[in-house]
Amino acid sequence: MNQTWRMLVSRFWDIAGSVNVRTKIMGIVLGGTILLSMVLTLQVHHSLTRVLEEELRARSASIGRDVAARSTDLILVNNLYALHQLLLETQVNNPDVRYAFILDNNGQVLVHTFGEGFPAGLVEQNRAAPEDYQHTVALETPEGLIWDVAVPVFGGKAGTARVGISNQGVRRVLFDLTSQVALTTVIVLVMSLLAATFLTFVLTRPILDLVEAARAIGRGDFSQRVRRWANDEIGELAEAFNQMAVELERADEVRRERELLRRQLFERVIIAQEEERRRIARELHDSTSQSLTSLMVGLRTLEGACDAPQVHQHTQELRQVVGQVLDDVHTLAVQLRPSVLDDLGLSAALDRLVKEWSRRHNVPVDMVVHLGGERLPDAIETALYRILQEALTNVARHAQAGSVSILVERRQHDVVAVIEDDGIGFAAGRIHSDGHLGLAGIRERAELLGGSITIESSPGSGASLYIQLPLAQPADAEEPAGIIQ
Amino acid sequence: MIVYRRIVFLMLALFLGSCSTPSGVPVAGFVDLNRLEPLPTPFEQELHPLKVAIAAVISPQGTAESYAPLLEYLSARLNRPVERVQRRTYAEVNELLRSGEVDLAFVCTSSYILGKRQYGLELLAAPQVNGKTTYHADLIVPVDSTARRIEDLRGKVFAFTDPTSFTGRVYPTYLLKQIGETPEDFFARTFFTYSHDDAIRAVAEGLADGASVDSLVLDFALKRLPELSQQIRVIHTSQPFGMPPVVISPDLRPQTRAELEEILLNMHKDGDGLAALQALDYDMFVHVLPEDYRSAEEIESQIPLEEATP
């Protein structure tokens, strides 16, 4: 029992809660009005019924007494005609009188209003003792309830007057009145429906405005302001909302500026970094390599100039060392800034990079590059190179991959690159914190150029990195992409 | 669930309770008002009652009350039921006497005179009041009236009692005839009250400017309602006339007549009878003779009663 009740209650709240505010308000107003009307109608009906029935009963006693008083002399002088006229007059003057008759002091009917014949059993239904003022009983008839009043005439010595009052008149009045009240109720209901509609409109208009504005702000449009419709709590909410929007707009401004600054800084860092790398690579290539080569030549000369086997041995060793250093320097220079990238383009640079990486880490790499033969913008080429370089470094460090595949493709409006490995994968979202900028750096580079990075991986099923860089300048870029030289 | 059902039931009960008979009057029974049957004929009494008519000297209720002890006494003495018969006019009572539908009647003086002339109505006895077997007519006016004689009532409203009443109609008409007038011309308006106490009341309340009433009734009324003396004044008293008698129907059996005579003339001798007489302010019943009504007859002959009915 309890459970059913609770279930009903929760169902009710579900339904009641899920209708919109407008319906709620209208529901309340209508519900209240309907309840009030119903209660009022019932109350009016009840009270009126009581009052009218009471009054009818009092009136029937009064009519009975009147008939008795006026019939006294007529009964005594046996004026039956006048007696009958009296009864008929009484009926005419009081439409509620259903019947009237006079009994003599032996209980025999002297005159009556029934015309031909007399209802069986009516006389015995009521009796008045000589000292009674009047005696009333209720009689059930096929026509409804009848008040039968018995009044002794001349102390009962002349006889008894009996009058039957029907409550049909009263019932009709009641019905008319109640239906009038009900009709009024319906009219008021319709009117309150209209009023409720207006009321809900007035109440919910600002709320709906707020909802729209909040959604707009959610979309990033901070310029929305809400009109203050009224000076109530909702009006204050509108005020507060507007202030919040202003603050958000300001904060957004600040954020954008900072973002801009940060991008610019990052860009500068990258530019500086690339510059530095280029410079170092050049330095390594121009001076360091040259110096080492000179050293190598000097050692060879030394070896030719001296026959001592110890000297040969040492110079051989030294030449090996120098040779190694030369190689290392070269590799370093290439790693820092492959000149092939500047000279021959991305495709060739990637070729070199991949071959070198595959060789060093003993992992096969399958690469396909479709660039259409044309050079891409410098910034794009550099970014792609660095990104793939970083990705390969990550694979080497973490993936334990068996093979890697790379695709680079130039499309109509952008260039895309995909690098996939079949290694152990990682939970996407984990940032490698190992001193490298790592994935964050890759993402920054891509976003700097208006592109995007998508990473798909899950533990045990490898990883794929999807890069997309637009080729045309983005139309609504707020910060100019730095041109990396 | 049980609680829920109880609440619904309570509301229904409240609702229905308000639909039952209000003010807790018991319903006595059921009657179909459209099922009509002929009324049963009243049962015939086994013992043939003595029918006694009382002329409307005073109002019907007053008559019924005052004569009840006397009729009960008669019934007890005769050992048979006595039925009281009342009619609105003296003439009706005379008719009943003539046809034998009533056996005994207490009538007005002029009723006797008329009846005697028309069908030989006979006297049985007459009451003695204050030692006298005569009475007279009193002409009364409201206490603040300036009238001293009937002549002063010209153009006024006059109340008669019964059309054939001696003191109530015949006598004042006779008075006017003495001065060569008729009531229709002399008075502005006249009306009939059909009883003397109603005529007295009419004058006391100012409905009429004058009336002529039975002195016995007036004395009786003044004794019962002393304040009446503050409301009316007597401006003329007539000569004495024979007391309103007790008469019998010509069809009455002589045996019954003798019985009644004996009872009436002796009733003042026993307690119940005396009490019944006192209810009417009578001393006793005495014999009377037709000669005692000569003075009344003389006056009446000038105002023929046959023409008197309106």
PDB file of C-alpha atoms in Angstrom, chain A residues 1 42 46 53-54 57 72-73 76-78 98-99 108-109 112 114 116-120 125 137-143 145-147 154, chain B residues 1-2 4 15 18 21-23 25-40 42-43 60-61 64-65 84 86-88:
ATOM      1  CA  MET A   1       0.000   0.000   0.000  1.00  0.00           C
ATOM      2  CA  LEU A  42     -21.088  23.084  -3.410  1.00  0.00           C
ATOM      3  CA  HIS A  46     -25.686  23.131   0.445  1.00  0.00           C
ATOM      4  CA  GLU A  53     -36.085  23.813   3.046  1.00  0.00           C
ATOM      5  CA  GLU A  54     -36.234  25.393   6.494  1.00  0.00           C
ATOM      6  CA  ARG A  57     -41.219  24.046   6.450  1.00  0.00           C
ATOM      7  CA  THR A  72     -63.269  27.350  12.045  1.00  0.00           C
ATOM      8  CA  ASP A  73     -66.560  29.252  11.634  1.00  0.00           C
ATOM      9  CA  LEU A  76     -69.158  25.085  12.731  1.00  0.00           C
ATOM     10  CA  VAL A  77     -71.932  26.424  10.511  1.00  0.00           C
ATOM     11  CA  ASN A  78     -71.431  23.571   8.093  1.00  0.00           C
ATOM     12  CA  ARG A  98     -49.967  20.237  -3.315  1.00  0.00           C
ATOM     13  CA  TYR A  99     -53.191  19.400  -1.487  1.00  0.00           C
ATOM     14  CA  GLN A 108     -64.041  12.098   8.384  1.00  0.00           C
ATOM     15  CA  VAL A 109     -63.038  14.101   5.345  1.00  0.00           C
ATOM     16  CA  HIS A 112     -60.590  18.228  -0.090  1.00  0.00           C
ATOM     17  CA  PHE A 114     -58.237  16.106  -4.910  1.00  0.00           C
ATOM     18  CA  GLU A 116     -62.757  12.933  -7.729  1.00  0.00           C
ATOM     19  CA  GLY A 117     -61.521  10.508  -5.124  1.00  0.00           C
ATOM     20  CA  PHE A 118     -58.991  10.739  -2.305  1.00  0.00           C
ATOM     21  CA  PRO A 119     -55.539   9.112  -1.952  1.00  0.00           C
ATOM     22  CA  ALA A 120     -55.653   5.930   0.031  1.00  0.00           C
ATOM     23  CA  GLN A 125     -50.298   9.550   7.993  1.00  0.00           C
ATOM     24  CA  VAL A 137     -44.469  14.927   9.031  1.00  0.00           C
ATOM     25  CA  ALA A 138     -42.597  14.264   5.822  1.00  0.00           C
ATOM     26  CA  LEU A 139     -44.273  12.018   3.264  1.00  0.00           C
ATOM     27  CA  GLU A 140     -42.554  10.251   0.425  1.00  0.00           C
ATOM     28  CA  THR A 141     -44.530  10.337  -2.774  1.00  0.00           C
ATOM     29  CA  PRO A 142     -43.718   9.497  -6.382  1.00  0.00           C
ATOM     30  CA  GLU A 143     -43.497  13.248  -6.931  1.00  0.00           C
ATOM     31  CA  LEU A 145     -40.988  14.840  -0.633  1.00  0.00           C
ATOM     32  CA  ILE A 146     -44.186  16.442   0.777  1.00  0.00           C
ATOM     33  CA  TRP A 147     -44.521  18.229   4.129  1.00  0.00           C
ATOM     34  CA  PHE A 154     -60.977  25.016  17.459  1.00  0.00           C
TER      35      PHE A 154
ATOM     36  CA  MET B   1      -4.916   2.116  -0.166  1.00  0.00           C
ATOM     37  CA  ILE B   2      -7.204   1.670   2.816  1.00  0.00           C
ATOM     38  CA  TYR B   4      -7.303   6.404   0.344  1.00  0.00           C
ATOM     39  CA  PHE B  15     -22.026  14.827   0.030  1.00  0.00           C
ATOM     40  CA  SER B  18     -26.396  16.869   2.672  1.00  0.00           C
ATOM     41  CA  THR B  21     -34.226  15.360   4.710  1.00  0.00           C
ATOM     42  CA  PRO B  22     -33.007  18.519   6.335  1.00  0.00           C
ATOM     43  CA  SER B  23     -33.855  19.486   9.916  1.00  0.00           C
ATOM     44  CA  VAL B  25     -38.011  15.564  10.432  1.00  0.00           C
ATOM     45  CA  PRO B  26     -38.977  11.891  10.345  1.00  0.00           C
ATOM     46  CA  VAL B  27     -40.397  10.500   7.160  1.00  0.00           C
ATOM     47  CA  ALA B  28     -43.764   9.157   8.224  1.00  0.00           C
ATOM     48  CA  GLY B  29     -44.486   7.005   5.231  1.00  0.00           C
ATOM     49  CA  PHE B  30     -45.196   6.725   1.574  1.00  0.00           C
ATOM     50  CA  VAL B  31     -48.349   7.913  -0.194  1.00  0.00           C
ATOM     51  CA  ASP B  32     -49.134   7.880  -3.898  1.00  0.00           C
ATOM     52  CA  LEU B  33     -51.088  11.096  -4.400  1.00  0.00           C
ATOM     53  CA  ASN B  34     -52.276  10.053  -7.828  1.00  0.00           C
ATOM     54  CA  ARG B  35     -53.951   6.875  -6.702  1.00  0.00           C
ATOM     55  CA  LEU B  36     -57.412   8.198  -5.855  1.00  0.00           C
ATOM     56  CA  GLU B  37     -60.209   6.177  -4.276  1.00  0.00           C
ATOM     57  CA  PRO B  38     -63.770   7.190  -3.367  1.00  0.00           C
ATOM     58  CA  LEU B  39     -64.158   8.363   0.205  1.00  0.00           C
ATOM     59  CA  PRO B  40     -65.844   5.975   2.594  1.00  0.00           C
ATOM     60  CA  PRO B  42     -69.464   8.205   7.216  1.00  0.00           C
ATOM     61  CA  PHE B  43     -70.670   5.507   9.551  1.00  0.00           C
ATOM     62  CA  PRO B  60     -70.000  30.467  16.021  1.00  0.00           C
ATOM     63  CA  GLN B  61     -66.953  29.838  18.162  1.00  0.00           C
ATOM     64  CA  ALA B  64     -69.881  26.427  20.536  1.00  0.00           C
ATOM     65  CA  GLU B  65     -67.882  27.213  23.638  1.00  0.00           C
ATOM     66  CA  ARG B  84     -74.762  20.627  17.899  1.00  0.00           C
ATOM     67  CA  GLN B  86     -74.914  25.737  13.753  1.00  0.00           C
ATOM     68  CA  ARG B  87     -75.743  27.824  10.761  1.00  0.00           C
ATOM     69  CA  ARG B  88     -74.709  31.231   9.552  1.00  0.00           C
TER      70      ARG B  88
END
